[in-house]
Amino acid sequence: MTDLTKLVSQMTLEEKAALCTGAGPWVTTAVERLGIPQMVVTDGPHGVRRTEDLDVIAAKSKPATCFPTASCLSASWDVELIAEMGEALAEECIALGVDVVLGPSNNMKRTPLCGRNFEYFSEDPYLSGELAAAYIQAVQGKGVGTSLKHFAVNNQEYQRFSIDSVLDERSLHEIYLPAFETAVKRAKPWTVMCAYNKVNGDYCSEHHELLSDILKNDWGFEGLVVSDWGAVHDRVTGLKAGLDLEMPGPKPRRVQAVIEAVEAGDLDEAVLDEAVRRVLSIVFKAQETPKGQSEFDRAAHHALTRKVASEGMVLLKNEGILPLQNPASIAVIGRSAKHPHYQGGGSSHINPTQVDSPFDELKKLAPSASFSYAEGYGEGLEHNLDLITEAVAEAQAAEVALIFVALPVVIESEGYDRKALDLTEQQVNLIKSVSAVQSNTVVILNNGSAVAMSEWLDGVPAVLESWMMGQAGGGAIADILFGRVNPSGKLAETFPKALQDTPAYLNYPGENGQVHYGEGLFIGYRYYDAKQLEVEFAFGHGLSYTEFEYSNLKLASKSIKDSDGLELSVDITNVGDVAGKETVQLYIHDQESKLVRPYKELKGFAKVSLEPGETKTVRFKLNFRSFAYYHPVHKRWVTEDGDFDILIGASATDIRLKDTVTLSSTLELPSILNKESTVKEWLEDKKGKEVFEPMFKEITASFTSAMGADTASEADIGMDMTGFLMDLPLMSLLDFQDASLAEAPETIVQGLLAKVRS
Ligand code: BGC
């Protein structure tokens, strides 16, 4: 093993500064004199985009398997499947000479409009964290590094290089950080990529709190922090904040700035040394697995892609029409049936080894049926009545119409956000016109994030969300439509009825360079729960060709300490006629808490495979964090005594079983009472109550009389005095009686505070 401390000490200032900036778009800087090799990094995340020419940022890339994008992966809710894909991805990295793959992308889906949602897992931090950890562990288990990105609060493409995401501390810690935290703590990614945007005023690339205090110190991240491509503004400030590696390079002026800062005493050389040590540790770790000397199994990976895609596709609606029952004639409608939309635009764009079109794959699985085809819509946004007329004629002449609808790339891609949730006007008209003449119509959607459907959904008996489904997605669609695979995907994001319903609607996309996260903790289903808004398809929703029954919810204990956690189990039975898979979801509901909490929060999930009639017991283990929330004044996760409902559901709106556990908190939290604390807060605080209660009655009585009444209820100003004084700061309450007090209000309150803190 290389002695890194020694190596760092042998490097010149120039070499060290150079090592912290890339030598090219995709390679780190080598130092031949000391045997320090270069390291190759490449996008990610759902395939390997290894450019043929490593010197060109957007060069043609070598053929690699294009797996389904994260929206599809996450809808599988299957950590083992994601691990299988991660291993295949690592094999391709090894074959293609890649040391670190730039993924997974782990940002939260704050608004369905975000153009890059296809690359992100979910609106739920728990689910995202679990899936990202599984991906990282699998890739790195094979000796290839990952880059967990984009850290942090990068939830829109609009002005992504500069926007300032302004949010409160609780939302940061409870919604936008946990998915990173889980992945970092559990899976130890080799690298973490900082985001382009600012968070509360500072660029992520210069964010000391995010990069050093939280990521490196609190979470114990040992790897290197790399910038997103072009995210660096001030290299020296970045280094001080904890940004170890700038990409892409070369950037001689930046290297020079670092050298000069050290020479001028503006940058402590120890800070640079630490960044260098981190970069070297990953560069040498990468060396342990030789690259570029093997081939990967294209056919096997293509087959895996088909499997992954079929597990992630979500059957949103089915009024008995699917699976197809050997129709003699099928009208296949929609351009994407022949030109599949299987991946998103931008940095993740893969040069696939092969692509299966839905049209060809459908024909293979139904050799005796007759197929017709109508394009239905063009590549862009143009309206063309002839295409609709032709499609309607084909649909009328067949027993079944399958409409393939893909959002055009001009609408959805990395680099820009969508303006609306709707399909194009032409596509909506196509669906309405075809379903008006053909009652057996199935809509198959290709998109990266929620779309609105209320304009046409009622007229269509079945809808399959097939996402950006990867290069073998065409086959996966055929498998599901013909029942060779029983669909088991469930939404990892809510499909709202309308854009106006969405959590960030009033705050997105921001103005004057800032976007305010005004909805706070309430993103995704947390918002729809709180507003009691009906959605089109709920988080966690997804149909199967069979039915599942939930029974026998058993809590190991009805009363627990937070430190012990809780074990519980539930039985799931396949009560239908075909084998299938069900994703069981566990949410908790805190019945009462001092600070506001979402109605429910996902804290566990499990995907089980069941033969007809089979029952399996699914077990969960909840821990301290499952019950805790982040307290911005205590600056830590806290639990409170109280009752929590354990909700077991098939989706966020389909809760099948419920029980309650009583939790006692083992935390001894310091009092957070201060000069401004209200009477109620004093009475709710354990120590505060002890010291304040003895004088409470007397003070209340003298306050009431100062207000001109004998009892609180007699005060003649049309209000309940008790309610009024509860929300009064103790100091103000005392102020009203200043003249009659032996000591000044300030002295009394300070005296009480001293007792509370002693
Ligand atoms: C993207 C990153 C990507 C990088 C390199 C950036 O624009 O945000 O996700 O890894 O480019 O292509």
GROMACS .gro file of C-alpha atoms in nm, residues 20-22 24-26 41-44 49 57 102-107 116 119-120 147-152 154-157 160-162 180 191-197 203-206 211 224-233 235 243-249 251 254 346-348 414-415:
model
   72
   20CYS     CA    1  -0.637   1.900  -0.744
   21THR     CA    2  -0.756   1.996  -1.094
   22GLY     CA    3  -0.824   1.754  -1.378
   24GLY     CA    4  -0.863   1.685  -1.916
   25PRO     CA    5  -1.240   1.652  -1.932
   26TRP     CA    6  -1.233   1.297  -1.799
   41VAL     CA    7  -1.393   0.918  -1.464
   42THR     CA    8  -1.699   0.893  -1.684
   43ASP     CA    9  -2.077   0.950  -1.673
   44GLY     CA   10  -2.314   0.769  -1.541
   49ARG     CA   11  -2.042   0.708  -2.131
   57ILE     CA   12  -1.597   1.656  -2.336
  102LEU     CA   13  -2.028   0.951  -1.218
  103GLY     CA   14  -2.341   0.838  -1.038
  104PRO     CA   15  -2.578   0.770  -0.879
  105SER     CA   16  -2.771   1.096  -0.900
  106ASN     CA   17  -2.953   1.128  -0.573
  107ASN     CA   18  -3.139   1.459  -0.569
  116ARG     CA   19  -3.351   1.587  -1.484
  119GLU     CA   20  -3.200   1.064  -1.344
  120TYR     CA   21  -3.319   1.092  -0.984
  147SER     CA   22  -1.966   0.961  -0.754
  148LEU     CA   23  -2.270   1.035  -0.547
  149LYS     CA   24  -2.419   1.352  -0.696
  150HIS     CA   25  -2.522   1.636  -0.693
  151PHE     CA   26  -2.453   1.746  -0.340
  152ALA     CA   27  -2.685   1.920  -0.253
  154ASN     CA   28  -3.003   2.067  -0.674
  155ASN     CA   29  -3.366   2.014  -0.766
  156GLN     CA   30  -3.423   2.204  -1.085
  157GLU     CA   31  -3.243   2.262  -1.411
  160ARG     CA   32  -2.888   2.536  -1.224
  161PHE     CA   33  -2.540   2.688  -1.251
  162SER     CA   34  -2.629   2.985  -1.036
  180PHE     CA   35  -2.694   1.141   0.072
  191THR     CA   36  -1.631   1.033  -0.449
  192VAL     CA   37  -1.910   1.282  -0.391
  193MET     CA   38  -1.985   1.543  -0.657
  194CYS     CA   39  -2.090   1.886  -0.540
  195ALA     CA   40  -2.377   2.057  -0.718
  196TYR     CA   41  -2.365   2.368  -0.934
  197ASN     CA   42  -2.616   2.572  -0.738
  203TYR     CA   43  -2.207   2.789  -0.399
  204CYS     CA   44  -2.203   2.418  -0.320
  205SER     CA   45  -1.845   2.413  -0.448
  206GLU     CA   46  -1.753   2.661  -0.174
  211LEU     CA   47  -1.863   1.975   0.228
  224LEU     CA   48  -1.277   1.290  -0.240
  225VAL     CA   49  -1.518   1.568  -0.321
  226VAL     CA   50  -1.520   1.650  -0.691
  227SER     CA   51  -1.687   1.952  -0.846
  228ASP     CA   52  -1.967   1.914  -1.094
  229TRP     CA   53  -1.827   1.996  -1.437
  230GLY     CA   54  -1.777   2.371  -1.430
  231ALA     CA   55  -1.912   2.429  -1.078
  232VAL     CA   56  -1.599   2.598  -0.943
  233HIS     CA   57  -1.589   2.975  -0.905
  235ARG     CA   58  -1.071   2.755  -0.644
  243LEU     CA   59  -1.365   2.069  -0.248
  244ASP     CA   60  -1.073   1.837  -0.325
  245LEU     CA   61  -1.082   1.800  -0.703
  246GLU     CA   62  -1.192   2.040  -0.972
  247MET     CA   63  -1.324   1.897  -1.297
  248PRO     CA   64  -1.294   1.929  -1.586
  249GLY     CA   65  -0.939   2.036  -1.661
  251LYS     CA   66  -0.726   2.487  -1.585
  254ARG     CA   67  -0.678   2.784  -1.131
  346GLY     CA   68  -2.755   1.529  -2.150
  347SER     CA   69  -2.450   1.402  -1.969
  348SER     CA   70  -2.600   1.058  -1.904
  414GLU     CA   71  -3.100   1.765  -1.852
  415GLY     CA   72  -3.030   2.137  -1.889
   0.00000   0.00000   0.00000
